[in-house]
Coordinates of C-alpha atoms and ligand atoms in Angstrom, one line a residue:
X802 CA 9.4 7.3 7.5
X803 CA 11.4 8.7 4.7
X804 CA 9.8 8.6 1.1
X805 CA 13.1 7.0 -0.1
X806 CA 12.2 4.3 2.3
X807 CA 12.4 0.8 0.8
X808 CA 8.9 -0.9 1.0
X809 CA 9.5 -4.4 -1.1
X810 CA 11.7 -5.4 -0.9
X811 CA 12.4 -7.6 -3.3
X812 CA 11.6 -5.3 -6.5
X813 CA 13.0 -1.9 -4.9
X814 CA 10.4 -0.5 -4.7
X815 CA 10.1 2.4 -2.3
X816 CA 7.7 4.3 -0.8
X817 CA 8.1 7.2 -2.9
X818 CA 6.8 5.1 -6.0
X819 CA 3.9 3.6 -4.1
X820 CA 2.6 6.8 -2.9
X821 CA 2.8 8.2 -6.4
X822 CA 1.0 5.4 -7.6
X823 CA -1.8 6.6 -4.7
X824 CA -1.7 9.4 -5.9
X825 CA -2.3 8.0 -9.3
X826 CA -5.5 6.2 -8.6
X827 CA -3.8 3.2 -7.6
X828 CA -6.9 1.9 -4.7
X829 CA -5.9 -2.1 -3.9
X830 CA -2.8 -4.1 -3.9
X831 CA -3.7 -5.6 -7.2
X832 CA -3.0 -1.3 -8.6
X833 CA 0.2 -1.3 -6.9
X834 CA 1.9 -4.6 -7.9
X835 CA 0.7 -3.4 -12.4
X836 CA 1.8 0.4 -11.6
X837 CA 4.4 -0.5 -9.9
X838 CA 5.7 -4.0 -10.0
X839 CA 5.9 -3.9 -5.8
X840 CA 4.7 -7.1 -4.0
X841 CA 5.4 -9.2 -7.1
X842 CA 8.4 -10.6 -5.6
X843 CA 8.9 -14.1 -4.2
X844 CA 12.6 -13.1 -2.0
X845 CA 10.3 -11.9 0.9
X846 CA 11.8 -13.7 4.2
X847 CA 15.8 -13.2 2.7
X848 CA 15.5 -10.2 1.5
X849 CA 12.8 -8.1 3.8
X850 CA 14.2 -6.7 6.8
X851 CA 11.0 -7.6 8.5
X852 CA 11.1 -11.0 6.9
X853 CA 7.6 -10.9 6.1
X854 CA 5.7 -9.5 2.5
X855 CA 5.6 -6.1 2.1
X856 CA 2.1 -6.4 1.3
X857 CA 0.8 -5.6 4.9
X858 CA 3.5 -2.5 4.4
X859 CA 1.2 -1.5 1.1
X860 CA -1.8 -2.4 2.2
X861 CA -1.6 0.1 5.4
X862 CA -0.8 3.0 2.9
X863 CA -3.9 2.7 0.7
X864 CA -6.4 5.3 0.8
X865 CA -9.5 3.6 3.3
X866 CA -12.6 2.5 2.0
X867 CA -14.9 5.8 2.9
X868 CA -17.4 5.5 5.7
X869 CA -20.6 4.2 5.0
X870 CA -23.1 6.6 5.1
X871 CA -25.0 7.2 8.2
X872 CA -28.4 4.8 8.2
X873 CA -29.9 8.0 9.9
X874 CA -30.0 11.6 9.2
X875 CA -28.3 12.8 12.9
X876 CA -31.3 15.1 14.0
X877 CA -30.0 12.5 17.2
X878 CA -33.8 11.7 17.8
X879 CA -33.7 9.0 14.8
Ligands
FES2321 S1 9.7 -7.5 0.0 FE1 7.8 -6.9 -1.8 S2 6.9 -8.8 -2.6 FE2 9.0 -8.7 -1.2

């Protein structure tokens, strides 16, 4: 996947722009929408070759929430 690949076809937002927003602190789809304008179009079916909105592609790029701390101490007995 090239960094210049378009992720949001409605707004012509590239993977690079979304990565940049994430590196600047975007954590949710809403952050990405506000920072890049991606995922704010309404012609996804016509413009996106996948025929769907870019939201799932953007969600896949967002940092995953950290795993909860284990409820055991890790000793192997508790
Ligand atoms: S492809 Fe992103 S809003 Fe349509």
